[in-house]
PDB file of C-alpha atoms in Angstrom:
ATOM      1  CA  MET A   1      90.257 126.173  88.766  1.00  0.00           C
ATOM      2  CA  ALA A   2      93.698 125.480  88.406  1.00  0.00           C
ATOM      3  CA  GLU A   3      96.074 128.681  87.967  1.00  0.00           C
ATOM      4  CA  SER A   4      99.652 129.087  85.911  1.00  0.00           C
ATOM      5  CA  ILE A   5     102.692 130.036  87.861  1.00  0.00           C
ATOM      6  CA  GLU A   6     105.770 132.410  86.984  1.00  0.00           C
ATOM      7  CA  LEU A   7     108.664 133.612  88.189  1.00  0.00           C
ATOM      8  CA  ARG A   8     110.636 136.370  86.808  1.00  0.00           C
ATOM      9  CA  ASN A   9     114.177 136.522  87.404  1.00  0.00           C
ATOM     10  CA  VAL A  10     113.585 136.090  91.217  1.00  0.00           C
ATOM     11  CA  SER A  11     116.331 136.675  93.652  1.00  0.00           C
ATOM     12  CA  LEU A  12     115.914 136.775  97.595  1.00  0.00           C
ATOM     13  CA  ARG A  13     118.662 138.591 100.398  1.00  0.00           C
ATOM     14  CA  TYR A  14     118.793 138.567 104.040  1.00  0.00           C
ATOM     15  CA  GLU A  15     120.824 139.682 106.610  1.00  0.00           C
ATOM     16  CA  THR A  16     122.444 137.337 109.280  1.00  0.00           C
ATOM     17  CA  GLY A  17     124.429 139.176 112.009  1.00  0.00           C
ATOM     18  CA  ASP A  18     126.527 141.375 110.512  1.00  0.00           C
ATOM     19  CA  ARG A  19     126.666 139.616 106.784  1.00  0.00           C
ATOM     20  CA  GLU A  20     124.132 139.449 104.036  1.00  0.00           C
ATOM     21  CA  VAL A  21     123.078 136.454 102.376  1.00  0.00           C
ATOM     22  CA  LEU A  22     121.873 135.833  98.836  1.00  0.00           C
ATOM     23  CA  ALA A  23     119.544 132.935  99.392  1.00  0.00           C
ATOM     24  CA  VAL A  24     118.163 132.535  95.554  1.00  0.00           C
ATOM     25  CA  GLU A  25     119.689 134.259  92.750  1.00  0.00           C
ATOM     26  CA  ASP A  26     117.908 135.188  89.212  1.00  0.00           C
ATOM     27  CA  VAL A  27     115.366 132.267  89.346  1.00  0.00           C
ATOM     28  CA  SER A  28     113.046 132.305  86.411  1.00  0.00           C
ATOM     29  CA  PHE A  29     110.530 129.245  85.209  1.00  0.00           C
ATOM     30  CA  ALA A  30     106.980 128.745  84.334  1.00  0.00           C
ATOM     31  CA  VAL A  31     104.524 126.288  85.722  1.00  0.00           C
ATOM     32  CA  ALA A  32     101.672 125.703  83.415  1.00  0.00           C
ATOM     33  CA  LYS A  33      97.470 125.109  84.503  1.00  0.00           C
ATOM     34  CA  SER A  34      97.468 121.872  86.265  1.00  0.00           C
ATOM     35  CA  GLU A  35     101.069 120.938  85.717  1.00  0.00           C
ATOM     36  CA  PHE A  36     102.812 118.925  88.501  1.00  0.00           C
ATOM     37  CA  LEU A  37     106.337 120.905  88.870  1.00  0.00           C
ATOM     38  CA  CYS A  38     108.884 118.956  91.552  1.00  0.00           C
ATOM     39  CA  LEU A  39     111.587 121.520  92.883  1.00  0.00           C
ATOM     40  CA  LEU A  40     114.760 119.249  93.786  1.00  0.00           C
ATOM     41  CA  GLY A  41     118.142 120.144  95.103  1.00  0.00           C
ATOM     42  CA  PRO A  42     120.341 119.555  97.538  1.00  0.00           C
ATOM     43  CA  SER A  43     119.937 121.207 101.037  1.00  0.00           C
ATOM     44  CA  GLY A  44     120.410 124.963 100.845  1.00  0.00           C
ATOM     45  CA  CYS A  45     119.307 125.505  97.204  1.00  0.00           C
ATOM     46  CA  GLY A  46     116.369 127.292  98.109  1.00  0.00           C
ATOM     47  CA  LYS A  47     113.639 124.895  97.244  1.00  0.00           C
ATOM     48  CA  THR A  48     111.645 125.912 100.392  1.00  0.00           C
ATOM     49  CA  THR A  49     112.335 129.684  99.996  1.00  0.00           C
ATOM     50  CA  ILE A  50     111.049 129.702  96.471  1.00  0.00           C
ATOM     51  CA  MET A  51     107.985 127.842  97.583  1.00  0.00           C
ATOM     52  CA  ASN A  52     107.479 130.191 100.381  1.00  0.00           C
ATOM     53  CA  MET A  53     107.738 133.185  98.001  1.00  0.00           C
ATOM     54  CA  ILE A  54     105.041 131.677  95.458  1.00  0.00           C
ATOM     55  CA  ALA A  55     102.780 131.065  98.414  1.00  0.00           C
ATOM     56  CA  GLY A  56     103.215 134.666  99.455  1.00  0.00           C
ATOM     57  CA  PHE A  57     105.073 134.388 102.619  1.00  0.00           C
ATOM     58  CA  LEU A  58     108.216 135.858 101.602  1.00  0.00           C
ATOM     59  CA  GLN A  59     108.679 138.588  99.362  1.00  0.00           C
ATOM     60  CA  PRO A  60     111.419 138.748  96.760  1.00  0.00           C
ATOM     61  CA  THR A  61     114.096 141.080  96.897  1.00  0.00           C
ATOM     62  CA  SER A  62     113.672 141.836  93.497  1.00  0.00           C
ATOM     63  CA  GLY A  63     111.740 140.077  90.652  1.00  0.00           C
ATOM     64  CA  GLU A  64     108.066 139.230  90.125  1.00  0.00           C
ATOM     65  CA  VAL A  65     105.933 135.988  90.957  1.00  0.00           C
ATOM     66  CA  LEU A  66     102.652 135.740  89.280  1.00  0.00           C
ATOM     67  CA  ILE A  67      99.779 133.316  90.263  1.00  0.00           C
ATOM     68  CA  GLY A  68      97.319 133.439  86.603  1.00  0.00           C
ATOM     69  CA  GLY A  69      99.376 136.091  85.458  1.00  0.00           C
ATOM     70  CA  SER A  70      98.824 138.813  88.233  1.00  0.00           C
ATOM     71  CA  VAL A  71     101.778 139.461  90.679  1.00  0.00           C
ATOM     72  CA  ILE A  72     101.305 138.460  94.129  1.00  0.00           C
ATOM     73  CA  ASP A  73     101.292 141.006  96.698  1.00  0.00           C
ATOM     74  CA  GLY A  74     101.171 138.592 100.181  1.00  0.00           C
ATOM     75  CA  HIS A  75      99.052 135.150 100.486  1.00  0.00           C
ATOM     76  CA  GLY A  76      95.944 134.183  99.058  1.00  0.00           C
ATOM     77  CA  HIS A  77      92.920 131.987  98.807  1.00  0.00           C
ATOM     78  CA  ASP A  78      94.366 130.762  95.413  1.00  0.00           C
ATOM     79  CA  ARG A  79      97.246 129.134  97.001  1.00  0.00           C
ATOM     80  CA  GLY A  80      97.121 125.845  99.466  1.00  0.00           C
ATOM     81  CA  VAL A  81     100.166 125.092 101.368  1.00  0.00           C
ATOM     82  CA  VAL A  82     100.690 121.718 102.900  1.00  0.00           C
ATOM     83  CA  PHE A  83     104.165 121.548 105.171  1.00  0.00           C
ATOM     84  CA  GLN A  84     106.447 119.098 106.468  1.00  0.00           C
ATOM     85  CA  ASP A  85     105.471 119.283 109.870  1.00  0.00           C
ATOM     86  CA  PHE A  86     102.459 117.331 111.674  1.00  0.00           C
ATOM     87  CA  ALA A  87     101.998 119.989 114.042  1.00  0.00           C
ATOM     88  CA  GLN A  88     100.535 121.945 111.444  1.00  0.00           C
ATOM     89  CA  LEU A  89      96.723 120.739 112.546  1.00  0.00           C
ATOM     90  CA  PHE A  90      94.877 122.388 115.352  1.00  0.00           C
ATOM     91  CA  PRO A  91      95.300 119.993 117.863  1.00  0.00           C
ATOM     92  CA  TRP A  92      92.067 121.189 119.482  1.00  0.00           C
ATOM     93  CA  ARG A  93      89.812 120.445 116.274  1.00  0.00           C
ATOM     94  CA  THR A  94      88.822 117.200 114.720  1.00  0.00           C
ATOM     95  CA  ALA A  95      89.975 116.319 111.486  1.00  0.00           C
ATOM     96  CA  ARG A  96      86.426 117.668 110.095  1.00  0.00           C
ATOM     97  CA  ARG A  97      86.981 120.757 112.033  1.00  0.00           C
ATOM     98  CA  ASN A  98      90.352 121.185 110.677  1.00  0.00           C
ATOM     99  CA  VAL A  99      89.570 121.230 107.048  1.00  0.00           C
ATOM    100  CA  GLU A 100      86.426 123.537 107.672  1.00  0.00           C
ATOM    101  CA  PHE A 101      88.686 125.984 109.139  1.00  0.00           C
ATOM    102  CA  GLY A 102      89.859 127.818 105.274  1.00  0.00           C
ATOM    103  CA  LEU A 103      86.275 127.768 104.734  1.00  0.00           C
ATOM    104  CA  GLU A 104      84.897 129.595 108.212  1.00  0.00           C
ATOM    105  CA  MET A 105      87.647 132.110 107.083  1.00  0.00           C
ATOM    106  CA  ARG A 106      85.839 132.296 103.830  1.00  0.00           C
ATOM    107  CA  LYS A 107      82.476 132.869 105.807  1.00  0.00           C
ATOM    108  CA  ILE A 108      80.767 130.063 104.131  1.00  0.00           C
ATOM    109  CA  ALA A 109      78.150 128.833 105.697  1.00  0.00           C
ATOM    110  CA  ARG A 110      78.136 126.264 108.163  1.00  0.00           C
ATOM    111  CA  ASP A 111      75.805 123.323 106.425  1.00  0.00           C
ATOM    112  CA  GLU A 112      78.092 123.979 103.612  1.00  0.00           C
ATOM    113  CA  CYS A 113      81.494 123.857 105.914  1.00  0.00           C
ATOM    114  CA  ARG A 114      80.352 120.452 106.980  1.00  0.00           C
ATOM    115  CA  ALA A 115      79.136 118.936 103.818  1.00  0.00           C
ATOM    116  CA  THR A 116      82.565 120.344 101.801  1.00  0.00           C
ATOM    117  CA  ALA A 117      84.780 119.281 104.706  1.00  0.00           C
ATOM    118  CA  LEU A 118      83.301 115.689 104.615  1.00  0.00           C
ATOM    119  CA  GLU A 119      83.692 115.686 100.754  1.00  0.00           C
ATOM    120  CA  PHE A 120      87.668 116.272 101.040  1.00  0.00           C
ATOM    121  CA  LEU A 121      88.298 113.818 103.890  1.00  0.00           C
ATOM    122  CA  ARG A 122      86.341 111.365 101.541  1.00  0.00           C
ATOM    123  CA  LEU A 123      88.666 112.172  98.755  1.00  0.00           C
ATOM    124  CA  VAL A 124      91.496 111.477 101.291  1.00  0.00           C
ATOM    125  CA  ARG A 125      89.859 108.432 102.051  1.00  0.00           C
ATOM    126  CA  LEU A 126      89.322 109.607 105.962  1.00  0.00           C
ATOM    127  CA  HIS A 127      85.726 110.402 106.442  1.00  0.00           C
ATOM    128  CA  GLU A 128      85.439 107.765 108.996  1.00  0.00           C
ATOM    129  CA  PHE A 129      87.910 109.662 111.022  1.00  0.00           C
ATOM    130  CA  ALA A 130      86.149 113.022 110.519  1.00  0.00           C
ATOM    131  CA  ASP A 131      85.804 113.426 114.395  1.00  0.00           C
ATOM    132  CA  ALA A 132      89.162 111.934 115.096  1.00  0.00           C
ATOM    133  CA  TYR A 133      91.659 114.474 116.759  1.00  0.00           C
ATOM    134  CA  PRO A 134      95.153 114.702 115.225  1.00  0.00           C
ATOM    135  CA  HIS A 135      96.390 113.190 118.470  1.00  0.00           C
ATOM    136  CA  GLN A 136      94.260 110.080 117.688  1.00  0.00           C
ATOM    137  CA  LEU A 137      95.792 110.071 113.580  1.00  0.00           C
ATOM    138  CA  SER A 138      98.907 108.496 112.552  1.00  0.00           C
ATOM    139  CA  GLY A 139     101.049 111.054 110.686  1.00  0.00           C
ATOM    140  CA  GLY A 140     100.118 109.669 107.158  1.00  0.00           C
ATOM    141  CA  MET A 141      96.450 110.530 108.181  1.00  0.00           C
ATOM    142  CA  GLN A 142      97.336 113.908 109.359  1.00  0.00           C
ATOM    143  CA  GLN A 143      99.178 114.702 106.382  1.00  0.00           C
ATOM    144  CA  ARG A 144      96.287 113.584 104.330  1.00  0.00           C
ATOM    145  CA  VAL A 145      93.761 115.948 106.632  1.00  0.00           C
ATOM    146  CA  ALA A 146      96.567 118.908 106.155  1.00  0.00           C
ATOM    147  CA  ILE A 147      95.543 117.752 101.968  1.00  0.00           C
ATOM    148  CA  ALA A 148      92.214 117.903 102.335  1.00  0.00           C
ATOM    149  CA  ARG A 149      92.154 121.139 104.546  1.00  0.00           C
ATOM    150  CA  ALA A 150      94.391 122.840 101.592  1.00  0.00           C
ATOM    151  CA  LEU A 151      92.092 121.638  98.892  1.00  0.00           C
ATOM    152  CA  ALA A 152      88.719 122.316 100.646  1.00  0.00           C
ATOM    153  CA  TYR A 153      88.395 126.075 100.019  1.00  0.00           C
ATOM    154  CA  ASN A 154      89.404 125.193  96.328  1.00  0.00           C
ATOM    155  CA  PRO A 155      92.502 126.964  95.531  1.00  0.00           C
ATOM    156  CA  GLY A 156      94.093 127.107  91.968  1.00  0.00           C
ATOM    157  CA  VAL A 157      97.390 126.332  93.355  1.00  0.00           C
ATOM    158  CA  LEU A 158      98.484 123.570  95.503  1.00  0.00           C
ATOM    159  CA  LEU A 159     102.082 123.801  97.189  1.00  0.00           C
ATOM    160  CA  MET A 160     103.206 121.105  99.024  1.00  0.00           C
ATOM    161  CA  ASP A 161     106.961 121.412 101.120  1.00  0.00           C
ATOM    162  CA  GLU A 162     108.395 118.027 101.221  1.00  0.00           C
ATOM    163  CA  PRO A 163     105.589 116.655 103.274  1.00  0.00           C
ATOM    164  CA  PHE A 164     106.331 112.680 103.214  1.00  0.00           C
ATOM    165  CA  ALA A 165     110.172 112.942 104.574  1.00  0.00           C
ATOM    166  CA  ALA A 166     109.164 112.067 108.024  1.00  0.00           C
ATOM    167  CA  LEU A 167     106.932 109.569 107.022  1.00  0.00           C
ATOM    168  CA  ASP A 168     108.324 105.624 106.983  1.00  0.00           C
ATOM    169  CA  ALA A 169     109.001 104.028 103.263  1.00  0.00           C
ATOM    170  CA  MET A 170     105.458 102.433 103.373  1.00  0.00           C
ATOM    171  CA  THR A 171     103.481 105.099 104.246  1.00  0.00           C
ATOM    172  CA  ARG A 172     105.279 107.528 102.237  1.00  0.00           C
ATOM    173  CA  ASP A 173     105.019 105.307  99.153  1.00  0.00           C
ATOM    174  CA  ASP A 174     101.211 105.202  99.817  1.00  0.00           C
ATOM    175  CA  MET A 175     101.029 108.750  99.991  1.00  0.00           C
ATOM    176  CA  GLN A 176     102.903 109.733  96.731  1.00  0.00           C
ATOM    177  CA  ARG A 177      99.820 107.451  95.222  1.00  0.00           C
ATOM    178  CA  LEU A 178      97.340 108.858  97.001  1.00  0.00           C
ATOM    179  CA  VAL A 179      98.726 112.639  96.028  1.00  0.00           C
ATOM    180  CA  THR A 180      98.985 111.742  91.977  1.00  0.00           C
ATOM    181  CA  GLU A 181      94.936 110.279  92.713  1.00  0.00           C
ATOM    182  CA  ILE A 182      94.101 113.568  93.861  1.00  0.00           C
ATOM    183  CA  TRP A 183      96.357 115.848  91.667  1.00  0.00           C
ATOM    184  CA  GLN A 184      94.446 113.469  88.594  1.00  0.00           C
ATOM    185  CA  GLN A 185      90.874 114.267  89.977  1.00  0.00           C
ATOM    186  CA  THR A 186      91.326 117.940  90.893  1.00  0.00           C
ATOM    187  CA  ARG A 187      93.438 118.700  88.189  1.00  0.00           C
ATOM    188  CA  LYS A 188      95.069 121.412  90.430  1.00  0.00           C
ATOM    189  CA  THR A 189      98.356 123.241  89.665  1.00  0.00           C
ATOM    190  CA  VAL A 190     101.103 121.487  92.008  1.00  0.00           C
ATOM    191  CA  VAL A 191     104.386 122.631  92.993  1.00  0.00           C
ATOM    192  CA  TYR A 192     105.965 120.380  95.299  1.00  0.00           C
ATOM    193  CA  VAL A 193     109.484 120.526  97.270  1.00  0.00           C
ATOM    194  CA  THR A 194     111.237 117.236  97.349  1.00  0.00           C
ATOM    195  CA  HIS A 195     115.311 116.213  97.956  1.00  0.00           C
ATOM    196  CA  ASN A 196     114.153 112.681  96.565  1.00  0.00           C
ATOM    197  CA  VAL A 197     115.039 111.768  92.924  1.00  0.00           C
ATOM    198  CA  ALA A 198     112.811 108.770  92.949  1.00  0.00           C
ATOM    199  CA  GLU A 199     109.840 110.711  94.450  1.00  0.00           C
ATOM    200  CA  ALA A 200     110.404 113.418  91.955  1.00  0.00           C
ATOM    201  CA  VAL A 201     110.501 111.460  88.757  1.00  0.00           C
ATOM    202  CA  TYR A 202     107.195 109.424  90.313  1.00  0.00           C
ATOM    203  CA  LEU A 203     105.077 112.417  90.616  1.00  0.00           C
ATOM    204  CA  GLY A 204     106.187 115.365  88.305  1.00  0.00           C
ATOM    205  CA  ASP A 205     105.408 116.317  85.035  1.00  0.00           C
ATOM    206  CA  LYS A 206     108.631 118.277  85.070  1.00  0.00           C
ATOM    207  CA  VAL A 207     111.632 118.747  87.783  1.00  0.00           C
ATOM    208  CA  LEU A 208     113.694 121.739  88.569  1.00  0.00           C
ATOM    209  CA  VAL A 209     116.989 120.926  89.453  1.00  0.00           C
ATOM    210  CA  LEU A 210     118.195 123.938  91.851  1.00  0.00           C
ATOM    211  CA  ASP A 211     122.187 124.652  92.603  1.00  0.00           C
ATOM    212  CA  ALA A 212     122.574 125.979  95.842  1.00  0.00           C
ATOM    213  CA  HIS A 213     124.998 128.959  97.604  1.00  0.00           C
ATOM    214  CA  PRO A 214     123.055 130.790  96.299  1.00  0.00           C
ATOM    215  CA  GLY A 215     119.686 129.107  95.021  1.00  0.00           C
ATOM    216  CA  LYS A 216     119.286 129.104  90.999  1.00  0.00           C
ATOM    217  CA  VAL A 217     117.841 126.801  88.343  1.00  0.00           C
ATOM    218  CA  LYS A 218     120.607 124.415  86.904  1.00  0.00           C
ATOM    219  CA  THR A 219     118.407 122.713  84.473  1.00  0.00           C
ATOM    220  CA  GLU A 220     114.728 121.612  83.919  1.00  0.00           C
ATOM    221  CA  VAL A 221     113.924 117.753  83.138  1.00  0.00           C
ATOM    222  CA  ILE A 222     110.439 116.945  81.179  1.00  0.00           C
ATOM    223  CA  LEU A 223     109.187 113.542  82.544  1.00  0.00           C
ATOM    224  CA  ASP A 224     107.213 112.293  79.531  1.00  0.00           C
ATOM    225  CA  LEU A 225     106.326 108.962  81.651  1.00  0.00           C
ATOM    226  CA  PRO A 226     103.276 107.306  81.406  1.00  0.00           C
ATOM    227  CA  ARG A 227     100.890 107.147  84.582  1.00  0.00           C
ATOM    228  CA  PRO A 228     100.726 105.174  86.760  1.00  0.00           C
ATOM    229  CA  ARG A 229     104.590 104.877  86.869  1.00  0.00           C
ATOM    230  CA  ASP A 230     106.476 101.620  87.547  1.00  0.00           C
ATOM    231  CA  PRO A 231     109.569 102.574  89.522  1.00  0.00           C
ATOM    232  CA  LEU A 232     110.963  99.372  87.846  1.00  0.00           C
ATOM    233  CA  SER A 233     110.725 100.375  84.223  1.00  0.00           C
ATOM    234  CA  PRO A 234     113.730 101.111  82.413  1.00  0.00           C
ATOM    235  CA  ALA A 235     112.189 104.756  81.448  1.00  0.00           C
ATOM    236  CA  PHE A 236     111.753 105.250  85.233  1.00  0.00           C
ATOM    237  CA  VAL A 237     115.220 104.438  86.002  1.00  0.00           C
ATOM    238  CA  ASP A 238     116.900 106.412  83.187  1.00  0.00           C
ATOM    239  CA  ALA A 239     114.814 109.741  84.230  1.00  0.00           C
ATOM    240  CA  GLN A 240     116.530 109.195  87.280  1.00  0.00           C
ATOM    241  CA  ARG A 241     119.874 108.471  86.098  1.00  0.00           C
ATOM    242  CA  ARG A 242     119.056 112.082  83.882  1.00  0.00           C
ATOM    243  CA  ILE A 243     118.680 113.945  87.446  1.00  0.00           C
ATOM    244  CA  LEU A 244     121.355 112.197  88.800  1.00  0.00           C
ATOM    245  CA  SER A 245     123.586 113.537  86.311  1.00  0.00           C
ATOM    246  CA  ALA A 246     122.362 117.089  86.542  1.00  0.00           C
ATOM    247  CA  LEU A 247     123.015 117.029  90.221  1.00  0.00           C
ATOM    248  CA  GLY A 248     126.367 115.351  89.728  1.00  0.00           C
ATOM    249  CA  MET A 249     125.546 112.156  91.002  1.00  0.00           C
ATOM    250  CA  ARG A 250     126.131 108.727  89.508  1.00  0.00           C
ATOM    251  CA  ASP A 251     124.083 106.125  92.030  1.00  0.00           C
ATOM    252  CA  ALA A 252     120.570 105.349  90.480  1.00  0.00           C
ATOM    253  CA  GLY A 253     119.785 104.251  93.793  1.00  0.00           C
ATOM    254  CA  SER A 254     120.909 107.260  95.302  1.00  0.00           C
ATOM    255  CA  HIS A 255     118.136 109.658  97.069  1.00  0.00           C
TER     256      HIS A 255
END
């Protein structure tokens, strides 16, 4: 079951050396159930910091983060997380055993763990590689295992932090299509961190453009585009231009 997300006047400060840094300032936004939100902005704008606060890995200095209408206090099973780093998988576990990990933590029976893991590996088209170890899989395949693991214990929210940034262009395009298909099947609420304008337009229902130093919301762009999306269509190009304008950029080919 999908859950809504809301940030209310969230700020985060931290100390580095002898000075205090305001990383995120007074950020407020809402994500409806089953909505796909992309957080977009330059380096240092707080995209990952915001995602980590939603995940419960960081506590805001002020303000509140709510999931399903309730203020969160730390990480919970209602949120699944996929990181950029391929090393997020356990190298000593097969693909299936990696997907089973979260289910094991929830004390799910062994047979059910196995069946559920295979179901989600099938969803990401990797059931034939269930017994392969991470070092035997390509980067894109490892990320598919990570997505299956994040979805297997049925979180209401899926958080993705630039999961395809380290992949080659062709693999990244394939993964973007796969994520769109998975989202349409599962209808999870997704928050997706990216610095790539075209990726944000391809994936998102809504794009939150952030400003840097400190991180704050600059504008929100609603993407009322039909799916599947055609990057060469006039509507897609126009959406890119609107976001680039918000970022203070002009070239629609820039990411």
